[in-house]
Coordinates of C-alpha atoms in Angstrom, one line a residue:
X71 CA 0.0 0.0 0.0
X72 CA 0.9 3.4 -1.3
X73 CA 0.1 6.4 1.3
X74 CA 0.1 9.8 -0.7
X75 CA -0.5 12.8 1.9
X76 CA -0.3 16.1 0.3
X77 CA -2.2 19.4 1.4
X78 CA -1.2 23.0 2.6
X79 CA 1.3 24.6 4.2
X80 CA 1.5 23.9 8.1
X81 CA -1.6 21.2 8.4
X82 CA 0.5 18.3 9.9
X83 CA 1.6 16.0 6.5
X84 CA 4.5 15.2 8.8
X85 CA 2.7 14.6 11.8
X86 CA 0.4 12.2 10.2
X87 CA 3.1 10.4 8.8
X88 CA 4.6 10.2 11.5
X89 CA 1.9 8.6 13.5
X90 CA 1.6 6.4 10.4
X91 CA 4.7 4.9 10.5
X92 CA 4.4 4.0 14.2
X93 CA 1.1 2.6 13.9
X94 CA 1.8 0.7 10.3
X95 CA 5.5 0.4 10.4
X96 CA 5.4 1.8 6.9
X97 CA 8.6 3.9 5.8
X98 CA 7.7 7.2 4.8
X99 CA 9.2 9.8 2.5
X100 CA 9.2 13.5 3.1
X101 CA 9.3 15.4 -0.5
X102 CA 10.7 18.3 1.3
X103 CA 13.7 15.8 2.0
X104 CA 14.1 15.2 -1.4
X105 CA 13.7 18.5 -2.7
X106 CA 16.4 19.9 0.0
X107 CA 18.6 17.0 -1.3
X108 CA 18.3 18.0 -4.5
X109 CA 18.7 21.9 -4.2
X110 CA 21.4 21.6 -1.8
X111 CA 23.7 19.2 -4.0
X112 CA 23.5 21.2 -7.1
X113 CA 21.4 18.7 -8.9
X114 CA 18.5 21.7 -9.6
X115 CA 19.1 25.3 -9.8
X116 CA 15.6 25.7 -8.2
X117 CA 14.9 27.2 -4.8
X118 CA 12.4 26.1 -2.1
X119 CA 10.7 29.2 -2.8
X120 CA 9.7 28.0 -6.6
X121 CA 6.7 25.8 -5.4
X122 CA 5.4 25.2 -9.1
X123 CA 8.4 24.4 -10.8
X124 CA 9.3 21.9 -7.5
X125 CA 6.2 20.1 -8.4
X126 CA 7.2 19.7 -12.3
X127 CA 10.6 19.0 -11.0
X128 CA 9.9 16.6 -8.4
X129 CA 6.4 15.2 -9.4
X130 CA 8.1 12.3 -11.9
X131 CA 10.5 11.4 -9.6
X132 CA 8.0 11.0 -7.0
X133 CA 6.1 8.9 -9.3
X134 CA 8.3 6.5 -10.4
X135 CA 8.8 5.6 -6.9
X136 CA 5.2 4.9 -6.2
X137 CA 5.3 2.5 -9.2
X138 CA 8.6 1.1 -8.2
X139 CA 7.1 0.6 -4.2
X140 CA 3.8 -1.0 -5.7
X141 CA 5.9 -2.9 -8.5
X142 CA 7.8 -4.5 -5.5
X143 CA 4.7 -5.0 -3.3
X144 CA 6.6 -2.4 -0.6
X145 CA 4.6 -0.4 1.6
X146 CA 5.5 3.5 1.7
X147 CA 4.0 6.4 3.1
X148 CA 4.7 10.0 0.7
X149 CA 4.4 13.2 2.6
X150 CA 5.2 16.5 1.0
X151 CA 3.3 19.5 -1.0
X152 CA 4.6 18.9 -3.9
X153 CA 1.6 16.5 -5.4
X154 CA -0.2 17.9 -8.3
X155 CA -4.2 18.1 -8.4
X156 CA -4.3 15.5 -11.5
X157 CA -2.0 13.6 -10.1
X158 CA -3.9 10.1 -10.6
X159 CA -3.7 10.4 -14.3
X160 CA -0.2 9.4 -14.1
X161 CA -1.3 5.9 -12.9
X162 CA -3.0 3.4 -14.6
X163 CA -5.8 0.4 -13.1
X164 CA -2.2 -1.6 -12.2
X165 CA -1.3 0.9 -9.8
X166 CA -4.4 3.3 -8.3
X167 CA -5.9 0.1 -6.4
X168 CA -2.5 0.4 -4.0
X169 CA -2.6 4.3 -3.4
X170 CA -4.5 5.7 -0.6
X171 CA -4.6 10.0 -1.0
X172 CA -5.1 11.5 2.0
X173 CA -5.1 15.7 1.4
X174 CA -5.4 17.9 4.6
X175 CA -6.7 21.5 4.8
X176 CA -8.4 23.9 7.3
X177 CA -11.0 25.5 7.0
X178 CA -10.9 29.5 7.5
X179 CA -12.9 29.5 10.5
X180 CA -10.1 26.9 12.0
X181 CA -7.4 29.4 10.8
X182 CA -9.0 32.4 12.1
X183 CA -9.7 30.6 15.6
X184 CA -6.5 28.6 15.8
X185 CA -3.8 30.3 14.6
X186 CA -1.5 30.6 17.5
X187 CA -1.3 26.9 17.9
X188 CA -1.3 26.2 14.0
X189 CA 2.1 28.4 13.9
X190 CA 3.3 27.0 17.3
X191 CA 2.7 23.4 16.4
X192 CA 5.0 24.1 13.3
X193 CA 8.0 22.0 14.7
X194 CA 6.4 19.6 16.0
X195 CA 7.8 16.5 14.0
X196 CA 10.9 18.9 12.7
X197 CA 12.8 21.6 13.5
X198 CA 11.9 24.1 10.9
X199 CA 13.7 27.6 10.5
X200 CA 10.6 30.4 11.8
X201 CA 8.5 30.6 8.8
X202 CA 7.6 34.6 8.7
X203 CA 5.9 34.2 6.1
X204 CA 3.6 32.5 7.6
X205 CA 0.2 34.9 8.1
X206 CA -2.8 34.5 8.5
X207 CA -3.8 35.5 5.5
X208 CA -1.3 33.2 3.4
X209 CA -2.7 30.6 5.3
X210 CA -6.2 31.1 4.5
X211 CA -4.8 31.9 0.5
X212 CA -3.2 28.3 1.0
X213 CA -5.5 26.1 2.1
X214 CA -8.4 27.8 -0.2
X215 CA -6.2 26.8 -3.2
X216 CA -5.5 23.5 -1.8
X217 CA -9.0 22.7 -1.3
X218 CA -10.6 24.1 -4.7
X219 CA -7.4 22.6 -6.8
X220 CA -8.4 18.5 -5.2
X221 CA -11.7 19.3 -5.5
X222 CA -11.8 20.8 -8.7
X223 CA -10.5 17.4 -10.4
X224 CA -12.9 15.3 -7.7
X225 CA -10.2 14.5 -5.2
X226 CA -11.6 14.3 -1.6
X227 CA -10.3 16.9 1.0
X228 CA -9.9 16.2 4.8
X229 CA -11.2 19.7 5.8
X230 CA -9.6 20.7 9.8
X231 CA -12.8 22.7 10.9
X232 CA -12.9 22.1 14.6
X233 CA -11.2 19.4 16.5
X234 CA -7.0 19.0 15.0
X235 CA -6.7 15.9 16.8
X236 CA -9.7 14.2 16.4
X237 CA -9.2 14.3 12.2
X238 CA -6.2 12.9 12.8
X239 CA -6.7 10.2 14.4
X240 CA -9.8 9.3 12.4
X241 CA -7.3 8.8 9.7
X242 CA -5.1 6.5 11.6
X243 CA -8.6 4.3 12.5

């Protein structure tokens, strides 16, 4: 089994893959891993700032290893942002059977009420450098494109509206 999670900025991918891979004892692989890796040995002239050109760059890579995992009958668990909306049109009736796709988002009302803990909850797998660019309002911009960009193509969205924790571990059930 195949676990994609994708979804915006600062909604716990990690987290959940995390608690994944300590209930399931299913490796996982954080695209943001890969990407530094691959910025920060030369291989791509790309910056973590270039989100759509990331997701070009590191969308057939990720790929391929899906098809490789399923090919092999290996359990893995994907966690990153860089997943494109259509992204099941890469795979064909061999492979979609083995891929779960979990995508995570909050709802505005969550953002507006929860923000504190959203941004202090941001290191909570991994140390990240403060993220000052992360408002409010780029939040909110975020998750809105997040949500109509699955759901636009008929992908489901775990919408965050209320209780963090209690989403999350529905997913783990």
């Amino acid at each position: 089994m195949i676990i994609l999670i994708t979804g915006a900025s600062h909604t716990g991918k990690t987290l959940l893959a995390q608690k994944m891979l300590e209930k399931y004892k299913y490796p996982y692989l954080s695209i943001d891993h890969l990407k530094m890796g691959l910025i920060r040995s030369g291989n791509t002239d790309l910056t973590p700032e270039d989100d759509e050109a990331l997701t070009e760059y590191l969308w057939p890579i990720i790929r391929e290893i899906v098809k490789t995992a399923i090919e092999n009958r290996q359990n893995l668990i994907i966690e990153g942002c860089y997943i494109p909306f259509r992204w099941r049109q890469d795979f064909d009736e061999r492979y979609l059977p083995s891929i779960q796709f979990i995508c995570l988002a909050m709802s505005e009302r969550y953002i507006e009420n929860h923000y504190g803990e959203i941004v202090g909850h941001e290191s909570e797998i991994e140390t990240r450098l403060v993220d000052s660019d992360c408002t409010m309002d780029s939040l909110r911009a975020d998750n809105k494109s997040v949500i109509d960009g699955f759901q636009h193509v008929g992908e489901p969205v775990v919408l965050i509206d209320s209780d963090y924790k209690q989403t999350i571990h529905a997913l783990l059930d």
